Coordinates of C-alpha atoms and ligand atoms in Angstrom, one line a residue:
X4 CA 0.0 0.0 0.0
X5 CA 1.3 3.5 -0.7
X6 CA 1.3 6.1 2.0
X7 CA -1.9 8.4 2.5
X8 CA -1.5 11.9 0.9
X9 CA -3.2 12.8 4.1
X10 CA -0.5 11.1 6.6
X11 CA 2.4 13.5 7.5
X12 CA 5.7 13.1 5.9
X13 CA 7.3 11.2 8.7
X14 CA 4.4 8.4 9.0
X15 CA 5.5 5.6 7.4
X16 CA 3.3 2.9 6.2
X17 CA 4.0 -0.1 8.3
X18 CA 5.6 -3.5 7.4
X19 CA 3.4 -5.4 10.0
X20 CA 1.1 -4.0 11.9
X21 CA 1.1 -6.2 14.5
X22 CA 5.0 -5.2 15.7
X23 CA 5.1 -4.1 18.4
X24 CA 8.8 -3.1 18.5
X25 CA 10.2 -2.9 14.9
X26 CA 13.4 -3.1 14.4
X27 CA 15.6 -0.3 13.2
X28 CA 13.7 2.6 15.2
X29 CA 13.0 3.5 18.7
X30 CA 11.1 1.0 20.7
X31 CA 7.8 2.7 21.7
X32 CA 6.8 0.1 23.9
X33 CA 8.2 -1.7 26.9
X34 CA 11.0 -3.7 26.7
X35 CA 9.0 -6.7 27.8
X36 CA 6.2 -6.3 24.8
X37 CA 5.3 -8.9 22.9
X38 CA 2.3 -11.2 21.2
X39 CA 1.6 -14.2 22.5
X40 CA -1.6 -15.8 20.9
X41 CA -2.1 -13.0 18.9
X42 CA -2.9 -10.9 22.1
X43 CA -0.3 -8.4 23.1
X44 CA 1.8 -9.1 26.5
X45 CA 3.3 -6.2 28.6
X46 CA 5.3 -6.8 31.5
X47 CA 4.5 -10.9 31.0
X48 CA 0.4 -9.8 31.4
X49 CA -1.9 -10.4 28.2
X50 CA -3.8 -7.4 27.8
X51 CA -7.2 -9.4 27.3
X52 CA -6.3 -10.4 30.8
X53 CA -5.9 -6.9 32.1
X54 CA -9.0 -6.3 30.3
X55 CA -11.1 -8.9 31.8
X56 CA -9.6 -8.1 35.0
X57 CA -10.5 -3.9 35.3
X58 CA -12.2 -3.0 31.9
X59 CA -10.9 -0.2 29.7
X60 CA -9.8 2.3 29.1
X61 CA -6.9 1.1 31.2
X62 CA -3.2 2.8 32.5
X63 CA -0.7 0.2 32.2
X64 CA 2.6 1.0 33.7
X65 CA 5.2 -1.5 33.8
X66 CA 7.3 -1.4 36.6
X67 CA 10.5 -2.8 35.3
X68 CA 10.5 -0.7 32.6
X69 CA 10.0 2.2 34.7
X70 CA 12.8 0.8 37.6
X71 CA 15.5 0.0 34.9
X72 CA 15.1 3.9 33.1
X73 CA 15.7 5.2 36.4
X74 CA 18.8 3.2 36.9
X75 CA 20.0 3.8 33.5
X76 CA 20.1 7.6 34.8
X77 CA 21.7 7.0 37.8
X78 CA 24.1 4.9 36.4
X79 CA 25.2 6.8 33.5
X80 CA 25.3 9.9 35.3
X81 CA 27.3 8.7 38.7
X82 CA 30.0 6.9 35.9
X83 CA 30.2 10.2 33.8
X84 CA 30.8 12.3 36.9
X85 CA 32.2 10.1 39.5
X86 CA 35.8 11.4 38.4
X87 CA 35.0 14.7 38.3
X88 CA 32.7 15.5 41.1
X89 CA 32.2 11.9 43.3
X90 CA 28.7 11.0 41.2
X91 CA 25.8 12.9 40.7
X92 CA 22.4 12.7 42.3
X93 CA 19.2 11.8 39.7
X94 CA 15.8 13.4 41.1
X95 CA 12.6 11.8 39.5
X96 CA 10.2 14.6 38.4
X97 CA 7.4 13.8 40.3
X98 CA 4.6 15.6 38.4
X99 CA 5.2 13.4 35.4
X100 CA 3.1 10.7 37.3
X101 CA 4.2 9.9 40.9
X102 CA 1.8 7.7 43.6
X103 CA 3.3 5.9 46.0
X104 CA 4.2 3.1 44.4
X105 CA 6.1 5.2 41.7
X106 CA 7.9 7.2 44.3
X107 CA 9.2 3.9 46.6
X108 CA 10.4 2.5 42.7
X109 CA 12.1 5.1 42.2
X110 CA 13.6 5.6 45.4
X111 CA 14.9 1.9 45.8
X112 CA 16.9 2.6 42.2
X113 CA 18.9 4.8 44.0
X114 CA 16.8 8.4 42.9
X115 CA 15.6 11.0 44.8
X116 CA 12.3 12.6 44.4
X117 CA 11.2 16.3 43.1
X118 CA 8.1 17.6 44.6
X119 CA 6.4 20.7 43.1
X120 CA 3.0 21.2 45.6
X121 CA 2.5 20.2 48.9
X122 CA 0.2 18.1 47.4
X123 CA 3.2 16.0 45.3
X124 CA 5.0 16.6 48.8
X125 CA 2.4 14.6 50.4
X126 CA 2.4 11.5 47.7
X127 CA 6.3 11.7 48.1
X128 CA 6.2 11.5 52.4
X129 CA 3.2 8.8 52.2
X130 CA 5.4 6.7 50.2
X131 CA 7.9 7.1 53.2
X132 CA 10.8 9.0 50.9
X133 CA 13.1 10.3 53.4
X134 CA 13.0 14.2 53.5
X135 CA 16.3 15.1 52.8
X136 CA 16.3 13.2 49.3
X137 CA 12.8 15.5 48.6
X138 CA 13.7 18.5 46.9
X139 CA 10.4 20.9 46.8
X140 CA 10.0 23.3 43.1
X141 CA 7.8 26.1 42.6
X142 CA 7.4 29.5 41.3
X143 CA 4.7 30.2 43.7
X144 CA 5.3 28.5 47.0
X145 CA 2.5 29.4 49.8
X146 CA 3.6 30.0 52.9
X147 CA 2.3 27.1 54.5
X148 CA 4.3 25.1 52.1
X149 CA 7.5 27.1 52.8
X150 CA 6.7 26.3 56.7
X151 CA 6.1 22.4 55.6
X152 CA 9.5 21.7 53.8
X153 CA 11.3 23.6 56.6
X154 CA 9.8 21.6 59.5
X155 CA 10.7 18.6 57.2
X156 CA 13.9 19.3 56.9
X157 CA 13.6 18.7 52.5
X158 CA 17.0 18.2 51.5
X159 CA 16.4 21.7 49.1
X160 CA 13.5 24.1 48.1
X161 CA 14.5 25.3 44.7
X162 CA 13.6 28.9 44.8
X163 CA 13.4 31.5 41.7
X164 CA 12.4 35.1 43.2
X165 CA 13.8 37.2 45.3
X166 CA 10.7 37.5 47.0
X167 CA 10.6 33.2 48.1
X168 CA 14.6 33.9 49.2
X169 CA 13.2 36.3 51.8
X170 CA 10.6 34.6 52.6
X171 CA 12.2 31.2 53.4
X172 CA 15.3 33.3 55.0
X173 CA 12.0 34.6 57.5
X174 CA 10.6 31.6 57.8
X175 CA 13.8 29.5 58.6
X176 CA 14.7 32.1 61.0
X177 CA 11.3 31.8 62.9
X178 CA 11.3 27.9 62.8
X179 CA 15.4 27.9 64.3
X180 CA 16.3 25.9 61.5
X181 CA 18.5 26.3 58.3
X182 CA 17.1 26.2 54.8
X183 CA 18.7 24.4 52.0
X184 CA 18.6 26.5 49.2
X185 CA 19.2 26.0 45.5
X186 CA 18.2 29.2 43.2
X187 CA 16.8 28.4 39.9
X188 CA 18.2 30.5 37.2
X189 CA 17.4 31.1 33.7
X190 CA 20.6 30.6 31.4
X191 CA 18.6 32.2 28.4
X192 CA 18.7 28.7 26.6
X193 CA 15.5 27.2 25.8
X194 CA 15.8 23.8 24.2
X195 CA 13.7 20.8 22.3
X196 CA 14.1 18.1 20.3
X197 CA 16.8 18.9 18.2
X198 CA 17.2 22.1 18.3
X199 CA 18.1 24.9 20.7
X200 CA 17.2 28.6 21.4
X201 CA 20.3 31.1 23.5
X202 CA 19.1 34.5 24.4
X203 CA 20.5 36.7 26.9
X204 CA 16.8 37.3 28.6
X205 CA 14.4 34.9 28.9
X206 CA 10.5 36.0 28.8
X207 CA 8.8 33.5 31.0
X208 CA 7.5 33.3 34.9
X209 CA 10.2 30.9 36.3
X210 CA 13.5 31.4 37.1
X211 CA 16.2 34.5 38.2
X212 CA 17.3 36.2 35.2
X213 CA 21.2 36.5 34.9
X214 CA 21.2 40.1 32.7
X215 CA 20.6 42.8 34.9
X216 CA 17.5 44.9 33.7
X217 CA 18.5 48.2 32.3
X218 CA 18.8 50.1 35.2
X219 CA 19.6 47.9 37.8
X220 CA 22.8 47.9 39.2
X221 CA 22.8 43.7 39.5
X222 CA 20.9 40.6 38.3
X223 CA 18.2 39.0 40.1
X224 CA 20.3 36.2 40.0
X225 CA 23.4 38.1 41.8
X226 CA 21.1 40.0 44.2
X227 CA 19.2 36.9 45.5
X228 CA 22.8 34.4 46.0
X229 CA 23.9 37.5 47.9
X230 CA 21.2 37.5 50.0
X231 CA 21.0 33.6 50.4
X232 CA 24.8 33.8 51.7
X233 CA 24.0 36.4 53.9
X234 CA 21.3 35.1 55.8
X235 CA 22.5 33.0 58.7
X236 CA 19.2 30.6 58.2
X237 CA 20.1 29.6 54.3
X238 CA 22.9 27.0 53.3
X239 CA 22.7 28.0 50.0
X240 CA 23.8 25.0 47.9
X241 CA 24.2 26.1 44.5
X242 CA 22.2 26.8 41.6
X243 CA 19.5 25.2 39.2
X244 CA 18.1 25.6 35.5
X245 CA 15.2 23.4 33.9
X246 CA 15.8 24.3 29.7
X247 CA 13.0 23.0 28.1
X248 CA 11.5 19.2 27.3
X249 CA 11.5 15.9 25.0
X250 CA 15.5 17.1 24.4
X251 CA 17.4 14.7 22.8
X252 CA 20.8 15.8 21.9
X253 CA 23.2 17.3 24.8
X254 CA 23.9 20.6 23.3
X255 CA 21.3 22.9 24.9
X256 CA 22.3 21.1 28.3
X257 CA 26.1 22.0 27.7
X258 CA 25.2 25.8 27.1
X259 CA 22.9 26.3 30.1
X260 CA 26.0 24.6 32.2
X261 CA 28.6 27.0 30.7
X262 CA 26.4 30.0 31.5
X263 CA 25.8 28.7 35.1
X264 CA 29.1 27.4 35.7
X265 CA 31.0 30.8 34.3
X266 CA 28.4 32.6 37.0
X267 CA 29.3 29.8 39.3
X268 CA 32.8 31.5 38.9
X269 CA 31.3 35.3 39.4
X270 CA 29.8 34.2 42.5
X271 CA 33.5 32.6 43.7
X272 CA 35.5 36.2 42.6
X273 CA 32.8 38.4 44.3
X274 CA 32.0 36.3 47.5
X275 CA 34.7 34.1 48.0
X276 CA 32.2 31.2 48.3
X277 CA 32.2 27.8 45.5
X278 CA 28.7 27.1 45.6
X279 CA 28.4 23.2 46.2
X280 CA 25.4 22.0 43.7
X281 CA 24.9 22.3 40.5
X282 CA 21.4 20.8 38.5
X283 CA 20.6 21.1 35.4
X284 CA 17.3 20.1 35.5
X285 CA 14.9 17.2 33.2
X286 CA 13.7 17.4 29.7
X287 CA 15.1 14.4 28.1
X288 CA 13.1 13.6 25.4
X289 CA 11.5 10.1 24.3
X290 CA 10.0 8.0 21.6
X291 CA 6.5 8.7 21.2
X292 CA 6.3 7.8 17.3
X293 CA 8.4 6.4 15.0
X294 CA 9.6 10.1 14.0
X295 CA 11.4 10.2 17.5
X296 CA 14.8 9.3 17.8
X297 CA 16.3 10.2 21.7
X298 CA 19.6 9.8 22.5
X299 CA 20.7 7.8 25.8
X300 CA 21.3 8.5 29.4
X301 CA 25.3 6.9 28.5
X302 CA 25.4 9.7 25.2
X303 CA 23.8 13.0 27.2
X304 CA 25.8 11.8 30.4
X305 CA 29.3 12.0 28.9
X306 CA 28.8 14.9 26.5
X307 CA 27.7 16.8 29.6
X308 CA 30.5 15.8 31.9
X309 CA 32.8 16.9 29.3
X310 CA 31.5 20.2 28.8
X311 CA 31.2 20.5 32.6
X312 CA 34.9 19.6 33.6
X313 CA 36.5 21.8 30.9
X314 CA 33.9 24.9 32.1
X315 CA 34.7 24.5 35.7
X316 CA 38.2 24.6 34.4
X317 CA 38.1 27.6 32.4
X318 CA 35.9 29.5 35.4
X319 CA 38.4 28.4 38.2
X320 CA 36.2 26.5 40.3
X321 CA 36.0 22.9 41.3
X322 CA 33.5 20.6 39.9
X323 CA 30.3 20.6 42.0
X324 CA 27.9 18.1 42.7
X325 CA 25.7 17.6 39.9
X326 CA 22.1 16.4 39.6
X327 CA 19.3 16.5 37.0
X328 CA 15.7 16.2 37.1
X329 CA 14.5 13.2 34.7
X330 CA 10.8 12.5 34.7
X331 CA 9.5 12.3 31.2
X332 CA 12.4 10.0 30.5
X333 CA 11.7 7.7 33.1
X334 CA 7.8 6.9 33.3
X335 CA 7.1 8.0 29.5
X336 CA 8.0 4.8 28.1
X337 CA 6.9 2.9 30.9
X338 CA 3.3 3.6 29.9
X339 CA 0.8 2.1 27.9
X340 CA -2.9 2.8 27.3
X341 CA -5.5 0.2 26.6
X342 CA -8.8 1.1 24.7
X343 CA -12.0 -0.4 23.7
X344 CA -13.0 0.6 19.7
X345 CA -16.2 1.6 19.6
X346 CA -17.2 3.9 16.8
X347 CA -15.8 3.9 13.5
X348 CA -16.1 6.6 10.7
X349 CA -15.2 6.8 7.4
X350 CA -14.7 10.3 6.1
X351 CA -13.5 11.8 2.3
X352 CA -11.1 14.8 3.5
X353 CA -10.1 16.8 0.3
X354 CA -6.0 16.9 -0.2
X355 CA -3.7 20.5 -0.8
X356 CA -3.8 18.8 -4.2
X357 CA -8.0 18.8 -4.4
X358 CA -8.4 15.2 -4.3
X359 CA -10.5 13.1 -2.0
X360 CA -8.7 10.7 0.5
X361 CA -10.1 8.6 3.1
X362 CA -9.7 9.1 6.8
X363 CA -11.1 6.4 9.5
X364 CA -12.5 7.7 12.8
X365 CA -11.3 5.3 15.4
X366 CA -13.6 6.4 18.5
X367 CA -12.4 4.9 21.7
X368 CA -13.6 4.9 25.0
X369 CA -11.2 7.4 27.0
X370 CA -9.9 10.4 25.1
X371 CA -8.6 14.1 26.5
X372 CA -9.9 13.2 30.2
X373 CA -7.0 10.8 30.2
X374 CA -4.6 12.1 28.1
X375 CA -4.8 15.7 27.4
X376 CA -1.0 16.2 25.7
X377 CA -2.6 16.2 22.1
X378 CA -4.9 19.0 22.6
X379 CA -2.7 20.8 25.1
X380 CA 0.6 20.0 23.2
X381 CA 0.0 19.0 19.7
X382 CA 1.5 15.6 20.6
X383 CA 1.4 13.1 18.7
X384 CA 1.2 9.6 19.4
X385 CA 0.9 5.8 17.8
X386 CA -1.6 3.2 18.4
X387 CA -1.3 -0.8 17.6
X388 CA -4.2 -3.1 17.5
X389 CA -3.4 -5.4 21.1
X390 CA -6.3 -7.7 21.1
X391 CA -5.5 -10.4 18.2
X392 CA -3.6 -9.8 14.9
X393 CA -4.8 -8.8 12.1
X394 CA -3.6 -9.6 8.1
X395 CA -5.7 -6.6 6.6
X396 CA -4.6 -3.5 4.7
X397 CA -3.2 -0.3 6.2
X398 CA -6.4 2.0 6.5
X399 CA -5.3 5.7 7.5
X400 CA -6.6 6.3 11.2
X401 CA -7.3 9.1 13.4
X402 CA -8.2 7.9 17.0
X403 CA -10.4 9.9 18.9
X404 CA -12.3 9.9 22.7
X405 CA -15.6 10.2 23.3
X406 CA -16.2 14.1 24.6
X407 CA -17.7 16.5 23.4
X408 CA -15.0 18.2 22.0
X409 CA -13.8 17.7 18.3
X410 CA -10.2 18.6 19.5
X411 CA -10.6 15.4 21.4
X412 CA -8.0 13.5 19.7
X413 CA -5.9 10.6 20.9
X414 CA -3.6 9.7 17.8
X415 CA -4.0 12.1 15.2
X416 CA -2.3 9.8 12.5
X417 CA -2.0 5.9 12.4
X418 CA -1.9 2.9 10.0
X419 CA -4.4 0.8 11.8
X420 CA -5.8 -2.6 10.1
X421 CA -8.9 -2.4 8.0
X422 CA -10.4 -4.8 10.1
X423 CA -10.7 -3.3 13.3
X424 CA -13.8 -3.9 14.7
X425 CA -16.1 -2.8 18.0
X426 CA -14.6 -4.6 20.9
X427 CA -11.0 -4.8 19.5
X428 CA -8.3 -3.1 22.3
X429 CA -6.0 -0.6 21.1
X430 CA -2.6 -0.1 22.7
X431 CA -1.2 3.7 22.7
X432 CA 2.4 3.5 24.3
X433 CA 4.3 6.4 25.7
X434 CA 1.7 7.0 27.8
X435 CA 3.4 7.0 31.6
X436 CA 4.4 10.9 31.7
X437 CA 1.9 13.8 31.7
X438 CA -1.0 11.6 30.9
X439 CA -2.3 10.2 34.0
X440 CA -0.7 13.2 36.1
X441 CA -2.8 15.8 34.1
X442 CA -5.9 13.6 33.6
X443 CA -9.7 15.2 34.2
X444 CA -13.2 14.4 34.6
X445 CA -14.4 16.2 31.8
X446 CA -17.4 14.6 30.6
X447 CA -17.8 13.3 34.0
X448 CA -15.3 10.5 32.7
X449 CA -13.9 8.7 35.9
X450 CA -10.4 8.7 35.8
X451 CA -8.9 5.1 34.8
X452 CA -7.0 2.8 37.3
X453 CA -3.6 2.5 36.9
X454 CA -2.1 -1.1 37.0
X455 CA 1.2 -2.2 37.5
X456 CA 2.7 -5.2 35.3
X457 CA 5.6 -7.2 36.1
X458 CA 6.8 -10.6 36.1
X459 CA 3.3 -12.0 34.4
X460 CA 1.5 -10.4 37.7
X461 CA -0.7 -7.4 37.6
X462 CA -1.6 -4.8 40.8
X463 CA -3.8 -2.0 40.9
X464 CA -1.3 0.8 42.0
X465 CA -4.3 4.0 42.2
X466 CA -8.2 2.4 41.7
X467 CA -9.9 4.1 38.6
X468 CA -12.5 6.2 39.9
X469 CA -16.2 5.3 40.1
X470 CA -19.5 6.9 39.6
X471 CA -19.8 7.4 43.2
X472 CA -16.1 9.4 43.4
X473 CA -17.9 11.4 40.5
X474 CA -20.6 12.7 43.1
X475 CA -18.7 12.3 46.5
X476 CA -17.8 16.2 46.2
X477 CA -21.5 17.4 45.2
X478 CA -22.9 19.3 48.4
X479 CA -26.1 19.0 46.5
X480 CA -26.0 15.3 47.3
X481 CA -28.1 14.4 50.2
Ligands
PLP2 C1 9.0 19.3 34.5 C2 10.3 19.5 35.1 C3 11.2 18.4 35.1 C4 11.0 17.2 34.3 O1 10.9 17.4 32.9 P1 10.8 16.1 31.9 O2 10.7 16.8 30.6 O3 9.7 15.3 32.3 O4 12.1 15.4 32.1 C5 12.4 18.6 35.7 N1 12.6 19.7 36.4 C6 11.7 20.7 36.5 C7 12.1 21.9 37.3 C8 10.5 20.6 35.9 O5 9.7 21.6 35.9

């Protein structure tokens, strides 16, 4: 079959589409994948068993998947920077999709854990994390969760205003204890995929700009790492940058760490202080089509440490500790969403070259309430027919939920078989970062359980949500 004049130019029309994992390209599913009786197997689980087992649509995570990406990090990284700074530290990004099973994985692979809210904060101390490997993000941090991570003892709050520096300095001073501090600056590089942006100033809401504004005297970033060092309640351990996401090539990374580590330098010349920490944040892109190709944790990890050893070099400062912020990386992969087909369409869409193509409407039985990076991002993702195999043609597909929304798209192109029918499950992979985490109840859709594969057994990790969760919060409710 020849491709679809409709299908973008990267879409290829597939060989089998029953693969799983073809060869030659990124995996998009877990390692473990594979059919067995026709019926896909994730995590040695046949998806007609998770099916029977807690209906559709479904969260699959698999847990060794998940626990070996999160070594891979803390390996690579600790062998690339063991000579030049001990190792570094790997912190999970816990908003990407973090319960308490996800946090203890993590956390027994040797990670530490990123919080954002003293709602992830609260996930993160259920799951019995120890504090000081909980570092708490956030542009704006309440008081109350100031207060929190102090009485914890966090092991940093990652602050980016000069107005959170004061207040933490106040708030350590009134608890008696000492805040660990990391700033989060903006290096003026913004990064994805393949590409990356370097401006001097950066127009966003996070971060400490390193440029003074015309008429100050000094940056935000200089004025708030002198007021961290001169407050007796802040250890101020170093500095922080977060440059974008789905990066896969090192080079953006490299630039924001000269920038930081030639101001690493100023703050040495000015205050006599070498700031201990250095992070450089997440954004490591993954494979959510066959147009994707990310690099690995080994790859980024060296071409970093180089850059980082011969900056610290040239800015006369010893290597610090580094650590970086993986979350995409880690649980992306590690993800797979199940589906029921229910509705199919058959539309003629007119071409650039005015001439009539086919398009299939795949309607399934989830949609934006569970994953909402199509409509908020423009992602795009794959789907593969899981329940049996099929022999039929290629038939251009769009896959689509079930709200009332005509933006609700799932997979906005796919070869799917011809033959798909009511009942038969798709499989969308890539699915374990931002999907569950930012998943709704439009509609009045419960939210889907999430169920952990591994070793042929299967666990509910969070329970979907029922009708009667739909109307617990209704005061209306007698
Ligand atoms: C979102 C975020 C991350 C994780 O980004 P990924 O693209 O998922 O790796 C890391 N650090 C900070 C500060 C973030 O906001």
């Amino acid at each position: 079959m020849t491709a679809s004049p409709l299908a973008p130019a990267w879409l290829s029309v597939p060989a089998d589409l029953n693969d799983p994992r073809p060869a030659g390209r990124a995996p998009l599913f877990p390692a473990s994948t594979r059919r067995v009786d026709g019926a896909l197997e994730i995590g040695g689980v046949s998806v007609k068993e998770l099916q029977a087992a807690y209906g559709t649509p479904l969260y699959v995570v698999d847990e060794g998947e998940l626990r070996s990406r999160a070594a891979a990090f803390k390996r690579a990284y600790d062998a690339a920077f063991a000579p030049l700074c001990g190792g570094a530290d790997v912190y999970y990004a816990g908003k990407v999709f973090l319960n308490t099973s996800v946090a203890r994985w993590v956390a027994e692979e040797g990670l530490r854990l990123d919080t954002a809210s003293g709602g992830e904060l609260a996930v993160a101390l259920a799951a019995g994390v120890a504090p000081e490997l909980i570092g708490l993000h956030g542009n704006n941090k309440s008081d109350a969760e100031i207060e929190r991570a102090l009485t914890l003892g966090l092991g940093r709050i990652i602050s980016d205003s000069l107005d959170e520096v004061r207040r933490v300095a106040a708030a350590a001073e009134r608890l008696g204890v000492t805040a660990q501090l990391m700033l989060r600056l903006t290096p003026g590089v913004h990064a994805s995929t393949h590409e990356f942006i370097a401006t001097a100033h950066e127009d966003q809401k996070f971060g400490l700009s390193l440029h003074p504004r015309a008429g100050q005297e000094r940056s935000d970033a200089a004025e708030a790492v002198a007021e961290a060092l001169a407050s007796e309640h802040v250890h101020l351990l170093g500095l922080h940058c977060h440059i974008g996401s789905q990066i896969f090539e090192s080079a953006g990374f490299a630039e924001a760490a000269r920038r930081l580590i030639a101001f690493l330098g100023e703050v040495k010349a000015r205050h006599g202080v070498q700031l201990p920490e250095l992070d450089l944040g997440g954004g490591y892109g993954i494979a959510y089509t066959e147009q994707d190709t990310p690099s690995t944790p080994e790859v980024l990890a060296a071409e970093t440490a180089a850059v980082v050893a011969e900056a610290c070099a040239a800015a006369g400062i010893d290597v610090p500790r580094i650590s970086i912020e993986p979350g995409r990386a880690i649980a992306g992969p590690a993800g797979v969403t199940l589906y029921s087909v229910g509705v199919q369409k058959d539309v003629e869409v007119e071409t650039a070259g005015g001439e009539a193509a086919p398009r299939r409407y795949v309607a399934v039985d989830g949609g934006m309430s569970d994953n909402a990076r199509p409509v908020l991002y423009d992602a795009d993702y794959s789907a593969l027919i899981a329940s049996r195999e099929s022999d039929a043609e290629p038939l251009l597909a769009r896959v689509v939920g079930k709200h009332c929304e005509s933006g609700d798209i799932v997979v906005r192109d796919a070869y799917l078989p011809a033959d798909l029918g009511r009942g038969d499950l798709l499989a969308v992979p890539a699915t374990g970062a931002y999907c569950w985490s930012l998943a709704s109840n439009y509609n009045y859709l419960p939210r889907p359980a999430v169920v952990a594969v591994t070793g042929g057994t299967h666990r509910v990790i969070v329970r979907g949500e029922t009708e009667t969760d739909l109307l617990s919060r209704d005061a209306g409710i007698a």
